[in-house]
Short mmCIF file of C-alpha atoms and ligand atoms in Angstrom, two decimals:
data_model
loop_
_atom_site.label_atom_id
_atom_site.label_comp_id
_atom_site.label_asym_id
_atom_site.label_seq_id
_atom_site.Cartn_x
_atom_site.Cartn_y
_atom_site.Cartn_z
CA UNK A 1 26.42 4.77 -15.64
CA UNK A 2 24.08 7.56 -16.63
CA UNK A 3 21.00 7.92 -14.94
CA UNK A 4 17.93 8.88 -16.38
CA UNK A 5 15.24 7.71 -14.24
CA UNK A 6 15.08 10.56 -11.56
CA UNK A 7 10.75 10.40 -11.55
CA UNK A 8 11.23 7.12 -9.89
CA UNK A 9 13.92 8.11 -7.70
CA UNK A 10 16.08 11.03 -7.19
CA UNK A 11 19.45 9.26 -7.37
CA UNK A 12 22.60 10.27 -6.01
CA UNK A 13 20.68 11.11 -2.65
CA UNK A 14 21.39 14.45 -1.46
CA UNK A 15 24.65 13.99 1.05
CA UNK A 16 23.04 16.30 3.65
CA UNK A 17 19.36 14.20 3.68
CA UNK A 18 22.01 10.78 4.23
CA UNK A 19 24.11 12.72 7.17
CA UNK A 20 20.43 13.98 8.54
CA UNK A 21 19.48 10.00 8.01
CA UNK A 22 22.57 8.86 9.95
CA UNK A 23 22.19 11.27 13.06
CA UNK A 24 18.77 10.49 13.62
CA UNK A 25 19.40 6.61 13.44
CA UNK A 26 21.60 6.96 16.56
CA UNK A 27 18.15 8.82 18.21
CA UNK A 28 15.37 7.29 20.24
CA UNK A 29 11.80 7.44 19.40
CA UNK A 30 10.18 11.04 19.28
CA UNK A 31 7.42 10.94 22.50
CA UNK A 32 7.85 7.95 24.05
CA UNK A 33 8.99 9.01 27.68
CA UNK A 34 9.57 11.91 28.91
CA UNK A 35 13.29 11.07 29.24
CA UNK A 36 16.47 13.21 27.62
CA UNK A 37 16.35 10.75 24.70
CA UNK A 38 13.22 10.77 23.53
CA UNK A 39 13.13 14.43 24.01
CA UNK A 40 16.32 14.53 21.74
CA UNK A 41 13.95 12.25 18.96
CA UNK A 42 10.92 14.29 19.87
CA UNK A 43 13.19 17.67 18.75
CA UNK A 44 14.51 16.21 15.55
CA UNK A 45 10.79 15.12 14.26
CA UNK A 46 9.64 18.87 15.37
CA UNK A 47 12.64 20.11 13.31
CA UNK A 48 11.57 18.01 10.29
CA UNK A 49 7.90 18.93 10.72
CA UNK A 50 8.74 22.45 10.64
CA UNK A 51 10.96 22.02 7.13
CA UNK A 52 8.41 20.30 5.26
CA UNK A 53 5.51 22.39 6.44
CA UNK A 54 7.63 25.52 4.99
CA UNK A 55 7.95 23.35 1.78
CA UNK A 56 4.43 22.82 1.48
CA UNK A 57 3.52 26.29 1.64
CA UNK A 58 1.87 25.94 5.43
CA UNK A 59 -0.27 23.29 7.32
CA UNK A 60 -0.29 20.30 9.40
CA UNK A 61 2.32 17.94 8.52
CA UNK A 62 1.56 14.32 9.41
CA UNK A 63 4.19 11.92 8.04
CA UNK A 64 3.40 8.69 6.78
CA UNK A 65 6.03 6.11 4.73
CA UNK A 66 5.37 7.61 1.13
CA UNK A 67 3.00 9.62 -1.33
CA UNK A 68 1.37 6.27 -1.60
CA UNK A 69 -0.02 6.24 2.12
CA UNK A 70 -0.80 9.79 2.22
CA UNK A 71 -2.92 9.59 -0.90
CA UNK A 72 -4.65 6.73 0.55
CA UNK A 73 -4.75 8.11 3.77
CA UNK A 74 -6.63 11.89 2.47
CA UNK A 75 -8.97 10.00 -0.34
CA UNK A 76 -10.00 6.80 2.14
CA UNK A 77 -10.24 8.79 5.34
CA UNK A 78 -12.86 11.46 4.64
CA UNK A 79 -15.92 10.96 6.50
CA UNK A 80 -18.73 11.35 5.35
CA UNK A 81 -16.69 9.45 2.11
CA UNK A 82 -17.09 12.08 -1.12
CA UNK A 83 -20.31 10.80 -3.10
CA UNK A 84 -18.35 11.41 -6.50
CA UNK A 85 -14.57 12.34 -7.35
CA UNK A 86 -13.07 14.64 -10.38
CA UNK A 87 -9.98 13.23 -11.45
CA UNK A 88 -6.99 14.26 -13.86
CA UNK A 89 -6.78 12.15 -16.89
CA UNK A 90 -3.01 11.09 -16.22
CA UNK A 91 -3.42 10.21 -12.47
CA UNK A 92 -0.78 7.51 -10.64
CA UNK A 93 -1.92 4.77 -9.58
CA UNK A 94 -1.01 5.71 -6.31
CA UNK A 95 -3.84 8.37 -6.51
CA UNK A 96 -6.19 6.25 -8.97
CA UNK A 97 -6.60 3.24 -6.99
CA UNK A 98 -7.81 4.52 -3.99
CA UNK A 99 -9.93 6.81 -6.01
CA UNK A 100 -11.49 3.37 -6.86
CA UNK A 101 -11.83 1.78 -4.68
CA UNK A 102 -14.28 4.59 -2.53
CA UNK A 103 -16.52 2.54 -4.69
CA UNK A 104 -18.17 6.09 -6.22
CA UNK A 105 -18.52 7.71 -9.61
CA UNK A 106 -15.49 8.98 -10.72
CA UNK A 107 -15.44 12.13 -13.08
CA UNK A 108 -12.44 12.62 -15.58
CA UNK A 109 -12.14 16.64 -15.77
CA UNK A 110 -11.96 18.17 -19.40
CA UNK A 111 -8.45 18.24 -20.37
CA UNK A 112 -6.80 19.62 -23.21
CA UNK A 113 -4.69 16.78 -25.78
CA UNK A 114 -1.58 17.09 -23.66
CA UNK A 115 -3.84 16.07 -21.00
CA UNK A 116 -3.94 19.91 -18.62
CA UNK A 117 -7.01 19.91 -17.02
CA UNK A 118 -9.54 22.72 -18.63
CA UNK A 119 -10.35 24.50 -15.45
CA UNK A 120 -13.08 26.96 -17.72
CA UNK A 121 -14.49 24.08 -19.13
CA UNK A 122 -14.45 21.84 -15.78
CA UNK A 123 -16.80 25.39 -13.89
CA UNK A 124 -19.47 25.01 -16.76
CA UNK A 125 -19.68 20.97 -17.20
CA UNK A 126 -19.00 20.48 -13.49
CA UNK A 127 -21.51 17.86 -11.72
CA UNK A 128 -23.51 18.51 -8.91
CA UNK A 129 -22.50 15.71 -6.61
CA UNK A 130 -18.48 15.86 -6.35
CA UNK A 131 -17.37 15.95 -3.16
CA UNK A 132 -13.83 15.48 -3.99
CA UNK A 133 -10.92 16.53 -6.95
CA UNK A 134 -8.04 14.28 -7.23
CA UNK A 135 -5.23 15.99 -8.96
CA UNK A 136 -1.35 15.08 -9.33
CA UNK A 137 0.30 18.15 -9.58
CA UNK A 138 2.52 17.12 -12.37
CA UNK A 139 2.40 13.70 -14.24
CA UNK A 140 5.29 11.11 -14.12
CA UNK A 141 4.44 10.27 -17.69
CA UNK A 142 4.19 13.60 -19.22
CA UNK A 143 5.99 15.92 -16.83
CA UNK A 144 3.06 18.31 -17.54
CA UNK A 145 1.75 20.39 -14.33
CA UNK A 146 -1.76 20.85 -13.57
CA UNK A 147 -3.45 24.14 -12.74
CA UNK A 148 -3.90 23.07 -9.35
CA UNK A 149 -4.39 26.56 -7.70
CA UNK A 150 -7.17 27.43 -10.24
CA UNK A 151 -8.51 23.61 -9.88
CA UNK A 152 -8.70 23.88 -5.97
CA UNK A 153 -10.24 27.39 -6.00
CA UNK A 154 -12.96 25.93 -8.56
CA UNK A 155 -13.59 23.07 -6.05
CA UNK A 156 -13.70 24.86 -3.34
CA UNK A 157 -16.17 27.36 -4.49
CA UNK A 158 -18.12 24.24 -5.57
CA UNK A 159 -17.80 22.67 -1.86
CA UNK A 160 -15.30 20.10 -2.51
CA UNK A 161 -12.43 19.41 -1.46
CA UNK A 162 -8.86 19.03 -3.28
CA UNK A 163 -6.06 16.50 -2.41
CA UNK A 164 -3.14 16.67 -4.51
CA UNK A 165 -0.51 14.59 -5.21
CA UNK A 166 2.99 16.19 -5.36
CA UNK A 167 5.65 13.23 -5.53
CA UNK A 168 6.73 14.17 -8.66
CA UNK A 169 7.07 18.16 -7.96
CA UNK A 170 8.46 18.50 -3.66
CA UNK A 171 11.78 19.27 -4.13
CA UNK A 172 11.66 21.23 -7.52
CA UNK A 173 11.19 25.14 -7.36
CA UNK A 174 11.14 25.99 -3.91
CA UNK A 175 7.69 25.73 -1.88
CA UNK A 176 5.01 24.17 -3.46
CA UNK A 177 2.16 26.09 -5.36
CA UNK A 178 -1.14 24.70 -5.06
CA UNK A 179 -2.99 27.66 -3.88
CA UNK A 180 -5.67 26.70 -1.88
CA UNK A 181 -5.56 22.56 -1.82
CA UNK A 182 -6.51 21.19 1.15
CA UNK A 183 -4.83 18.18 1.11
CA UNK A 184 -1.34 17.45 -0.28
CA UNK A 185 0.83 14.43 -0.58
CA UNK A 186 4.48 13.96 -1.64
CA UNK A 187 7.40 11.64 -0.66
CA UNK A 188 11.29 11.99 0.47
CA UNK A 189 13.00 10.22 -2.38
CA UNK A 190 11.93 12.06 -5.92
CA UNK A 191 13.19 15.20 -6.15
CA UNK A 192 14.30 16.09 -2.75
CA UNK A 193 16.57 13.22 -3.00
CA UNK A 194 16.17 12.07 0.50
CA UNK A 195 16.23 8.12 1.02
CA UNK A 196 12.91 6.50 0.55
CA UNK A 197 10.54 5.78 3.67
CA UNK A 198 9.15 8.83 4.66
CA UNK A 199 6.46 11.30 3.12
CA UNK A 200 3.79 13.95 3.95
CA UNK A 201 0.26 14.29 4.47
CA UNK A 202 -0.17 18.17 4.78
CA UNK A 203 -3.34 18.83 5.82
CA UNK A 204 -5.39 22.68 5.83
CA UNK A 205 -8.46 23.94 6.21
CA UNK A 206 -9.57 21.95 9.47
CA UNK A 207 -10.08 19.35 7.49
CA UNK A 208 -11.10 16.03 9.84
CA UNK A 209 -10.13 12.71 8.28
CA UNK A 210 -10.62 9.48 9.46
CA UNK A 211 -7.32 7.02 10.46
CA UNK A 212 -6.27 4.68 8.63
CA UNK A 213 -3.96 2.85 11.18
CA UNK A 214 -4.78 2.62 14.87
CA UNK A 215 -2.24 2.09 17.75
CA UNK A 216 0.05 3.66 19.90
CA UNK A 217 1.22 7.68 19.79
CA UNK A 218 2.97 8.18 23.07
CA UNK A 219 0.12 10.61 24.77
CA UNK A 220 -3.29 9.83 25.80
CA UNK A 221 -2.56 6.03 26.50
CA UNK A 222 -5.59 5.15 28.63
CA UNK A 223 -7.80 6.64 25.74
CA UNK A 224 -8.97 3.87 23.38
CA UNK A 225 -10.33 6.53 20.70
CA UNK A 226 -7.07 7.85 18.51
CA UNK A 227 -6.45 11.46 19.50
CA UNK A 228 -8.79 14.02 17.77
CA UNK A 229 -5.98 16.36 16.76
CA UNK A 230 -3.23 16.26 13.76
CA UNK A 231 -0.76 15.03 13.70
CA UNK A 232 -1.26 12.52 16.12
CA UNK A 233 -4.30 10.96 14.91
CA UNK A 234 -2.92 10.35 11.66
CA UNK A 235 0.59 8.98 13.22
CA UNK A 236 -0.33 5.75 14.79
CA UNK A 237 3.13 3.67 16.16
CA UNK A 238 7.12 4.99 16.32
CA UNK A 239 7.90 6.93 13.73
CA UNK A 240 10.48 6.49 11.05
CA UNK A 241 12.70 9.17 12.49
CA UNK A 242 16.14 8.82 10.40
CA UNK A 243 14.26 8.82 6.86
CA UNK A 244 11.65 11.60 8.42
CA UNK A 245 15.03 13.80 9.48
CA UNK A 246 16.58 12.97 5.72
CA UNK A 247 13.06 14.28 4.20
CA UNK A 248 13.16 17.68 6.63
CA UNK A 249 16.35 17.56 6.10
CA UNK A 250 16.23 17.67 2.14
CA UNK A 251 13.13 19.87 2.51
CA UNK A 252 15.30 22.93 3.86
CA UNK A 253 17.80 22.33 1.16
CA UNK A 254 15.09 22.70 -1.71
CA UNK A 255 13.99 25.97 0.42
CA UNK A 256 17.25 26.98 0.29
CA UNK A 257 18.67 26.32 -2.83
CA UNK A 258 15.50 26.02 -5.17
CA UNK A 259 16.13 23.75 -8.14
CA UNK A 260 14.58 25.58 -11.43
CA UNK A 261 13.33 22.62 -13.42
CA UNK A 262 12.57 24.70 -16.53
CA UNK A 263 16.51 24.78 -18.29
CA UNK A 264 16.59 20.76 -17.82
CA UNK A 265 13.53 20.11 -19.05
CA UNK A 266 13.98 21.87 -22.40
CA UNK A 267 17.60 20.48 -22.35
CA UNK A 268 15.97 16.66 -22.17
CA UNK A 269 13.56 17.62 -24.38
CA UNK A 270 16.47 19.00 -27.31
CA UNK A 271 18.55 15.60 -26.37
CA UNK A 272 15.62 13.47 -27.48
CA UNK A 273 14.40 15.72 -30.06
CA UNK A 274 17.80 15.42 -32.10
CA UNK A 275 17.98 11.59 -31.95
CA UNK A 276 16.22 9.71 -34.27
CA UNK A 277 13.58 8.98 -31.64
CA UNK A 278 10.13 10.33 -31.43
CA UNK A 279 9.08 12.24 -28.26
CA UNK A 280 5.31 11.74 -27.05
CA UNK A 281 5.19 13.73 -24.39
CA UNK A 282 7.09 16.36 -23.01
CA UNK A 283 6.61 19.38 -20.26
CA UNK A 284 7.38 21.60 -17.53
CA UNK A 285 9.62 19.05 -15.84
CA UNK A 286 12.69 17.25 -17.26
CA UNK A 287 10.53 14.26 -18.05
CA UNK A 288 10.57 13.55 -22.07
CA UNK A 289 8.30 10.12 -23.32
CA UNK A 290 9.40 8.59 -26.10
CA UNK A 291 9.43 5.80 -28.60
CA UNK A 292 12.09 4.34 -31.24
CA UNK A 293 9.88 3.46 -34.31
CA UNK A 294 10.52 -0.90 -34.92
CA UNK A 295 11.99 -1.47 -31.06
CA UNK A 296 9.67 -2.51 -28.32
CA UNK A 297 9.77 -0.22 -25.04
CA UNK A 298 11.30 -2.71 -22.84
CA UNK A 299 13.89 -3.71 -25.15
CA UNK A 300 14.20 -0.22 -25.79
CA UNK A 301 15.09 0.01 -21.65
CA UNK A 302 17.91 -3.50 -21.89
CA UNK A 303 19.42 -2.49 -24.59
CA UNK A 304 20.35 1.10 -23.27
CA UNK A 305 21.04 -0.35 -19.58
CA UNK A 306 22.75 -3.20 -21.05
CA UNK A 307 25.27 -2.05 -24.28
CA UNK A 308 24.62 1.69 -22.99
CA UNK A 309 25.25 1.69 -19.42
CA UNK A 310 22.11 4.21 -19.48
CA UNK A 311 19.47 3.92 -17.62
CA UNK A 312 15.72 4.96 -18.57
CA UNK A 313 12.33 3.17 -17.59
CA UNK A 314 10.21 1.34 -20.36
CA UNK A 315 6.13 0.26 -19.59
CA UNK A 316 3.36 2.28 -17.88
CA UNK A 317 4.97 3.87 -15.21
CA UNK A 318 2.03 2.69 -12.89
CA UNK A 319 0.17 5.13 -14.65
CA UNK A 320 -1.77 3.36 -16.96
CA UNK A 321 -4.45 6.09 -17.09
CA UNK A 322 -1.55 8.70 -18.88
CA UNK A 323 -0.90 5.73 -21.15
CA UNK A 324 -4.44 5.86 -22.24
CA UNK A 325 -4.87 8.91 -22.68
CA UNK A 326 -1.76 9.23 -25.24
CA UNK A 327 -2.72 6.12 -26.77
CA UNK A 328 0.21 4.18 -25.52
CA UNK A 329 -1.20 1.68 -23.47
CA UNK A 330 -2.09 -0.88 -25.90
CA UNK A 331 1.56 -1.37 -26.88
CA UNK A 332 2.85 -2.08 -23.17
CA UNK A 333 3.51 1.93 -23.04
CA UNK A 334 6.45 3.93 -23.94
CA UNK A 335 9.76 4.68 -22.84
CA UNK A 336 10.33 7.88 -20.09
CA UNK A 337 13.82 10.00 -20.04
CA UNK A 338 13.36 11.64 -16.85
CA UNK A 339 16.90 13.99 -15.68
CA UNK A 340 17.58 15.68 -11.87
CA UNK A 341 19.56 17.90 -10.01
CA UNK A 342 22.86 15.84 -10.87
CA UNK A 343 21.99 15.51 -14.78
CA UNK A 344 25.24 17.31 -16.94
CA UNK A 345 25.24 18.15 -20.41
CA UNK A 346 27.46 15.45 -21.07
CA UNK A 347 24.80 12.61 -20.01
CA UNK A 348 22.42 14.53 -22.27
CA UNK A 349 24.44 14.35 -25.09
CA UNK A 350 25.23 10.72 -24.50
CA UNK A 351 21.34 9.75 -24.56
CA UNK A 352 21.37 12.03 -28.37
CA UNK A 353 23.67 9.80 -29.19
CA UNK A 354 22.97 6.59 -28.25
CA UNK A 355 19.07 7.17 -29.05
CA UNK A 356 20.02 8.22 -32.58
CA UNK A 357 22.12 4.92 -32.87
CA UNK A 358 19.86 2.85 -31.81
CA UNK A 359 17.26 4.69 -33.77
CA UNK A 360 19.90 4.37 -36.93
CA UNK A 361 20.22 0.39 -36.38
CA UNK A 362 16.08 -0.03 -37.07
CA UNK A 363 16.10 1.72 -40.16
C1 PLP B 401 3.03 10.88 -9.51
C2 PLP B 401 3.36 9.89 -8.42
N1 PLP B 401 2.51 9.74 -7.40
C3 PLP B 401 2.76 8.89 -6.40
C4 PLP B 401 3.89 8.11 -6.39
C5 PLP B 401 4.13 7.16 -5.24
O1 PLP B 401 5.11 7.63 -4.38
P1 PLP B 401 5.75 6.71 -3.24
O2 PLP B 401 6.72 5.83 -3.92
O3 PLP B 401 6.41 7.65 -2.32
O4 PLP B 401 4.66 6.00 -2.56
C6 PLP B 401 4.81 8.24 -7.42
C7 PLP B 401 6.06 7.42 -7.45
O5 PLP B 401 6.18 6.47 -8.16
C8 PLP B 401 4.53 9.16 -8.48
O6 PLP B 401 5.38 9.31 -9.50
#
């Protein structure tokens, strides 16, 4: 099989993250007791805290089950609640829906076609009352990054505050760059490659959010308030140690070994380029959109899993906002190549050719 779906999940897993994730499953729970075993989970979690707060480029790690609950988590949990949000016109669902449902006015910053945020354009049009900026650092649809550093020092400077989401980009190019963000979110199983079930909420700049789960943390028991500081008060119940250890684990490999995303992405980009398919979208990351002219999307994703062994993702990507902005929504969306760590030049050159037959057979 040849996998091209690596923006839904970094796939094989990274054989350090799964040996991280099998020593910590034979752990106990980090803070509960004061006893050699928890002490022996309680050093593992500080390990992994320590990994992914060096990937993040500094701040206070709390870790949550995904990007999805740490987006939710920063966007739902600031009190006072932002009285209007800027968003990116190709935000996730993941980021969008909690965005709506704060029940506010929601801004869509000035973007160029490809969608990149205009951050000259977003100073001089910028309204009074945003609180907030929503941003994914890059897009799952597009693979094009944001100007997040220039974005968060405009929103700053403007007394808002920036939350970013960074599942598609942890794990690709060393630490993350997003200058001055407050408030950053990313999971363990895109391109760090660590199993699925744990992520980060990396939080800077003293900001105070509000919990979104309530219950035990091992300290302060007779207390019925959650505890004021991070990370506790954003950890409520046991942790998910073995996935948590995988994601730390994964984090010091990315430190370690940064993964240069540029060379695939223009090598994805070539391999659709010479079939007979036509590319929407392409960027910084090996993530290429495309359609094949007289074959719907989905059919376009059966036949290559099916008569291809190769595996791409057809629809919206739960993105529906990228789709609309490139005009592919009505049709059910498009069709996303999206290559990793493990991608060779010989699955590249087997999606050229099966794309241009496949192309070849509607003509
Ligand atoms: C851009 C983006 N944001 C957020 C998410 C959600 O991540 P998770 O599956 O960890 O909740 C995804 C994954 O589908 C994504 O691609």
């Amino acid at each position: 099989m040849i996998y091209l779906d690596h923006a839904a999940t970094g796939l094989p897993r990274l054989p350090a993250a799964l040996a991280a994730l099998a020593d910590a499953a034979a752990l106990g729970s980090p803070g509960r007791g004061h006893h050699r075993v928890a002490a022996g989970a309680s050093a593992a979690l500080a390990e992994a805290r320590g990994a992914v707060a060096a990937l993040a480029g500094g701040g206070t790690v709390c870790f949550t089950s995904g990007a999805t609950a740490a987006l939710n988590q920063a966007i739902l949990g600031l009190r006072p609640a932002p009285r209007a949000v800027a968003v990116d016109p190709l935000l996730h669902n993941a980021a969008r829906r909690p965005v709506h449902a704060l029940g506010v006015p929601v801004w869509t910053l000035p973007h160029d076609a490809r969608g990149r945020v205009d951050v000259a354009a977003s100073a001089r049009e910028w309204p009074a009352e945003i609180e907030l900026v929503v941003v994914g650092h890059a897009s799952n649809v597009t693979g094009a990054l944001q100007p997040v550093a220039a974005l968060a020092e405009l929103a700053r400077a403007r007394g808002a505050r920036t939350v970013v989401d960074c599942a598609q980009t942890a794990g690709l190019g060393g630490a993350l760059d997003v200058g001055d963000a407050e408030l950053i979110a990313f999971s363990s199983h895109k391109a760090l490659r660590a199993p699925a079930g744990a992520g980060a909420l990396v939080v800077r700049g003293g900001v105070a959010l509000e919990p979104r789960a309530y219950g035990g943390t091992g300290a302060d028991a007779a207390d019925p308030e959650m505890p004021a500081e991070l990370p506790g008060r954003l950890e409520a119940g046991t942790h998910a140690l073995p996935a948590i250890a995988a994601l730390g684990r994964a984090a010091r490999h990315a430190l370690a070994e940064p993964f240069d995303p540029a060379p695939l992405a223009a090598a994805l980009q070539r391999a659709v380029d010479r079939s007979g398919a036509r590319v929407l979208a392409a960027g910084e990351l090996p993530i290429v959109l495309f359609a094949i002219d007289g074959v719907a999307p989905l059919e376009v994703e059966e036949i290559l899993d099916r008569a291809f062994d190769l595996v791409v993702r057809a629809g919206l990507h739960c993105a529906p906002a990228a789709h609309a902005h490139l005009g592919t929504l009505a049709e059910g969306g498009a069709v996303r190549a999206s290559a990793g760590a493990g991608t060779t030049t010989d699955d590249l050159a087997a999606l050229t050719d099966v794309l241009t037959r496949l192309a070849a057979r509607t003509r």
